[in-house]
């Protein structure tokens, strides 16, 4: 897990090189280069592939429920703050990494597009204020890292 100090950490090229070395060590040079190309050229999965979209959506929802420590069955419907925050993280990551419309994301959760739109932008605002929302950002970052890892394995 990330410490509170890591939220404000400034990364250097040495950190980048160390991370690239870890990536190469874990996946091999060829796969590491493929992953870097995928993420530098296009971090979104094409929405035209409905199976991949469903797979990513199901993964993000399940992983979100685990990381945010909420019940996956109630994630779509509960109005409790913890559930709203977890849903908000899902909305943001699904839009960011799949390019899905707010309406399409809303369908998955049983909400209208304007709800998704509102919470997407609310999440953007929260992410811009790391000092005030440390716990949310820590969980969001864990979910994002897990999502990126999952998407990289699909490609």
mmCIF file of C-alpha atoms in Angstrom:
data_model
loop_
_atom_site.group_PDB
_atom_site.id
_atom_site.type_symbol
_atom_site.label_atom_id
_atom_site.label_comp_id
_atom_site.label_asym_id
_atom_site.label_seq_id
_atom_site.Cartn_x
_atom_site.Cartn_y
_atom_site.Cartn_z
ATOM 1 C CA UNK A 1 0.000 0.000 0.000
ATOM 2 C CA UNK A 2 1.063 3.571 -0.567
ATOM 3 C CA UNK A 3 2.078 5.730 2.349
ATOM 4 C CA UNK A 4 0.642 9.204 2.788
ATOM 5 C CA UNK A 5 4.056 10.626 1.853
ATOM 6 C CA UNK A 6 3.979 8.904 -1.542
ATOM 7 C CA UNK A 7 1.020 11.044 -2.626
ATOM 8 C CA UNK A 8 3.272 14.098 -2.918
ATOM 9 C CA UNK A 9 6.360 12.226 -4.147
ATOM 10 C CA UNK A 10 8.176 13.766 -7.092
ATOM 11 C CA UNK A 11 9.429 11.120 -9.496
ATOM 12 C CA UNK A 12 12.770 11.339 -11.279
ATOM 13 C CA UNK A 13 14.235 9.682 -14.351
ATOM 14 C CA UNK A 14 16.050 7.337 -11.969
ATOM 15 C CA UNK A 15 12.655 6.194 -10.666
ATOM 16 C CA UNK A 16 11.476 5.739 -14.239
ATOM 17 C CA UNK A 17 14.540 3.689 -15.136
ATOM 18 C CA UNK A 18 14.103 1.530 -12.035
ATOM 19 C CA UNK A 19 10.448 0.918 -12.925
ATOM 20 C CA UNK A 20 11.331 0.045 -16.529
ATOM 21 C CA UNK A 21 13.985 -2.382 -15.260
ATOM 22 C CA UNK A 22 11.387 -4.026 -12.997
ATOM 23 C CA UNK A 23 8.959 -4.269 -15.921
ATOM 24 C CA UNK A 24 11.599 -5.906 -18.119
ATOM 25 C CA UNK A 25 12.573 -8.253 -15.301
ATOM 26 C CA UNK A 26 8.985 -9.298 -14.724
ATOM 27 C CA UNK A 27 7.729 -9.619 -18.325
ATOM 28 C CA UNK A 28 10.829 -9.764 -20.503
ATOM 29 C CA UNK A 29 12.126 -7.146 -22.919
ATOM 30 C CA UNK A 30 9.748 -7.848 -25.807
ATOM 31 C CA UNK A 31 6.576 -7.785 -23.698
ATOM 32 C CA UNK A 32 7.787 -4.718 -21.762
ATOM 33 C CA UNK A 33 8.341 -2.795 -25.009
ATOM 34 C CA UNK A 34 4.885 -3.851 -26.246
ATOM 35 C CA UNK A 35 3.281 -2.641 -23.000
ATOM 36 C CA UNK A 36 5.065 0.698 -23.145
ATOM 37 C CA UNK A 37 4.021 1.187 -26.767
ATOM 38 C CA UNK A 38 0.420 0.338 -25.940
ATOM 39 C CA UNK A 39 0.272 2.831 -23.094
ATOM 40 C CA UNK A 40 2.185 5.587 -24.852
ATOM 41 C CA UNK A 41 0.169 5.335 -28.067
ATOM 42 C CA UNK A 42 -3.245 4.523 -26.728
ATOM 43 C CA UNK A 43 -4.277 3.928 -23.132
ATOM 44 C CA UNK A 44 -7.834 3.154 -24.116
ATOM 45 C CA UNK A 45 -9.389 -0.101 -25.194
ATOM 46 C CA UNK A 46 -11.631 0.294 -28.208
ATOM 47 C CA UNK A 47 -15.263 0.274 -27.177
ATOM 48 C CA UNK A 48 -16.111 -1.526 -30.418
ATOM 49 C CA UNK A 49 -15.040 -4.790 -28.782
ATOM 50 C CA UNK A 50 -17.951 -5.476 -26.408
ATOM 51 C CA UNK A 51 -16.376 -8.584 -24.862
ATOM 52 C CA UNK A 52 -13.263 -6.681 -23.823
ATOM 53 C CA UNK A 53 -15.326 -3.791 -22.538
ATOM 54 C CA UNK A 54 -17.461 -6.132 -20.427
ATOM 55 C CA UNK A 55 -14.365 -7.947 -19.185
ATOM 56 C CA UNK A 56 -12.676 -4.702 -18.148
ATOM 57 C CA UNK A 57 -15.861 -3.330 -16.596
ATOM 58 C CA UNK A 58 -16.481 -6.498 -14.581
ATOM 59 C CA UNK A 59 -12.860 -6.519 -13.430
ATOM 60 C CA UNK A 60 -12.899 -2.857 -12.381
ATOM 61 C CA UNK A 61 -16.150 -3.314 -10.448
ATOM 62 C CA UNK A 62 -14.953 -6.462 -8.648
ATOM 63 C CA UNK A 63 -11.551 -4.968 -7.859
ATOM 64 C CA UNK A 64 -13.164 -1.724 -6.723
ATOM 65 C CA UNK A 65 -15.432 -3.567 -4.297
ATOM 66 C CA UNK A 66 -12.400 -5.297 -2.813
ATOM 67 C CA UNK A 67 -10.158 -2.222 -2.582
ATOM 68 C CA UNK A 68 -12.872 0.106 -1.271
ATOM 69 C CA UNK A 69 -14.144 -2.683 1.020
ATOM 70 C CA UNK A 70 -17.771 -2.497 -0.122
ATOM 71 C CA UNK A 71 -20.291 -5.143 -1.133
ATOM 72 C CA UNK A 72 -20.159 -5.642 -4.900
ATOM 73 C CA UNK A 73 -23.898 -6.439 -5.058
ATOM 74 C CA UNK A 74 -24.767 -3.082 -3.469
ATOM 75 C CA UNK A 75 -22.140 -1.046 -5.337
ATOM 76 C CA UNK A 76 -24.605 0.040 -8.019
ATOM 77 C CA UNK A 77 -27.473 0.992 -5.747
ATOM 78 C CA UNK A 78 -26.287 2.098 -2.315
ATOM 79 C CA UNK A 79 -26.283 5.800 -1.505
ATOM 80 C CA UNK A 80 -23.860 5.444 1.418
ATOM 81 C CA UNK A 81 -20.796 7.678 0.980
ATOM 82 C CA UNK A 82 -18.319 4.777 0.729
ATOM 83 C CA UNK A 83 -20.344 3.223 -2.084
ATOM 84 C CA UNK A 84 -20.713 6.538 -3.921
ATOM 85 C CA UNK A 85 -16.946 7.055 -3.737
ATOM 86 C CA UNK A 86 -16.288 3.539 -5.016
ATOM 87 C CA UNK A 87 -18.742 4.050 -7.896
ATOM 88 C CA UNK A 88 -17.156 7.401 -8.667
ATOM 89 C CA UNK A 89 -13.732 5.745 -8.980
ATOM 90 C CA UNK A 90 -15.234 3.117 -11.308
ATOM 91 C CA UNK A 91 -16.884 5.765 -13.474
ATOM 92 C CA UNK A 92 -13.663 7.728 -13.768
ATOM 93 C CA UNK A 93 -11.433 4.764 -14.590
ATOM 94 C CA UNK A 94 -13.882 3.214 -17.043
ATOM 95 C CA UNK A 95 -14.213 6.491 -18.896
ATOM 96 C CA UNK A 96 -10.468 7.098 -18.801
ATOM 97 C CA UNK A 97 -9.328 3.659 -19.951
ATOM 98 C CA UNK A 98 -12.168 2.474 -22.177
ATOM 99 C CA UNK A 99 -13.423 5.742 -23.615
ATOM 100 C CA UNK A 100 -16.983 4.635 -22.882
ATOM 101 C CA UNK A 101 -19.666 7.284 -22.902
ATOM 102 C CA UNK A 102 -21.256 8.408 -19.653
ATOM 103 C CA UNK A 103 -24.525 6.853 -20.828
ATOM 104 C CA UNK A 104 -22.906 3.470 -21.482
ATOM 105 C CA UNK A 105 -21.175 3.485 -18.092
ATOM 106 C CA UNK A 106 -24.435 4.549 -16.462
ATOM 107 C CA UNK A 107 -26.233 1.573 -18.031
ATOM 108 C CA UNK A 108 -23.869 -0.840 -16.261
ATOM 109 C CA UNK A 109 -24.626 0.754 -12.900
ATOM 110 C CA UNK A 110 -28.298 1.555 -13.450
ATOM 111 C CA UNK A 111 -27.787 5.332 -13.329
ATOM 112 C CA UNK A 112 -28.448 8.100 -15.842
ATOM 113 C CA UNK A 113 -25.606 9.642 -17.814
ATOM 114 C CA UNK A 114 -25.834 12.931 -15.893
ATOM 115 C CA UNK A 115 -25.060 11.082 -12.636
ATOM 116 C CA UNK A 116 -21.968 9.552 -14.228
ATOM 117 C CA UNK A 117 -21.015 12.942 -15.687
ATOM 118 C CA UNK A 118 -21.331 14.618 -12.278
ATOM 119 C CA UNK A 119 -19.318 11.982 -10.411
ATOM 120 C CA UNK A 120 -16.662 11.780 -13.134
ATOM 121 C CA UNK A 121 -15.991 15.492 -12.731
ATOM 122 C CA UNK A 122 -16.285 15.261 -8.952
ATOM 123 C CA UNK A 123 -13.564 12.596 -9.064
ATOM 124 C CA UNK A 124 -11.382 14.900 -11.201
ATOM 125 C CA UNK A 125 -11.807 17.597 -8.564
ATOM 126 C CA UNK A 126 -10.953 15.231 -5.710
ATOM 127 C CA UNK A 127 -7.859 13.952 -7.517
ATOM 128 C CA UNK A 128 -6.664 17.538 -7.913
ATOM 129 C CA UNK A 129 -6.686 17.998 -4.113
ATOM 130 C CA UNK A 130 -4.531 15.147 -2.769
ATOM 131 C CA UNK A 131 -3.977 16.779 0.611
ATOM 132 C CA UNK A 132 -7.677 16.696 1.467
ATOM 133 C CA UNK A 133 -8.659 13.275 0.162
ATOM 134 C CA UNK A 134 -5.682 11.074 1.045
ATOM 135 C CA UNK A 135 -7.643 7.910 1.782
ATOM 136 C CA UNK A 136 -9.757 8.102 -1.385
ATOM 137 C CA UNK A 137 -6.716 8.852 -3.534
ATOM 138 C CA UNK A 138 -4.787 5.962 -2.014
ATOM 139 C CA UNK A 139 -7.603 3.545 -2.893
ATOM 140 C CA UNK A 140 -8.128 5.152 -6.321
ATOM 141 C CA UNK A 141 -4.423 4.806 -7.144
ATOM 142 C CA UNK A 142 -4.464 1.148 -6.096
ATOM 143 C CA UNK A 143 -7.506 0.524 -8.307
ATOM 144 C CA UNK A 144 -5.937 2.392 -11.219
ATOM 145 C CA UNK A 145 -2.676 0.435 -10.931
ATOM 146 C CA UNK A 146 -4.614 -2.829 -10.836
ATOM 147 C CA UNK A 147 -6.706 -1.756 -13.838
ATOM 148 C CA UNK A 148 -3.637 -0.801 -15.868
ATOM 149 C CA UNK A 149 -2.031 -4.131 -15.015
ATOM 150 C CA UNK A 150 -5.178 -5.976 -16.115
ATOM 151 C CA UNK A 151 -5.466 -4.047 -19.393
ATOM 152 C CA UNK A 152 -1.798 -4.633 -20.171
ATOM 153 C CA UNK A 153 -2.358 -8.376 -19.834
ATOM 154 C CA UNK A 154 -5.291 -8.210 -22.278
ATOM 155 C CA UNK A 155 -3.171 -6.586 -24.949
#
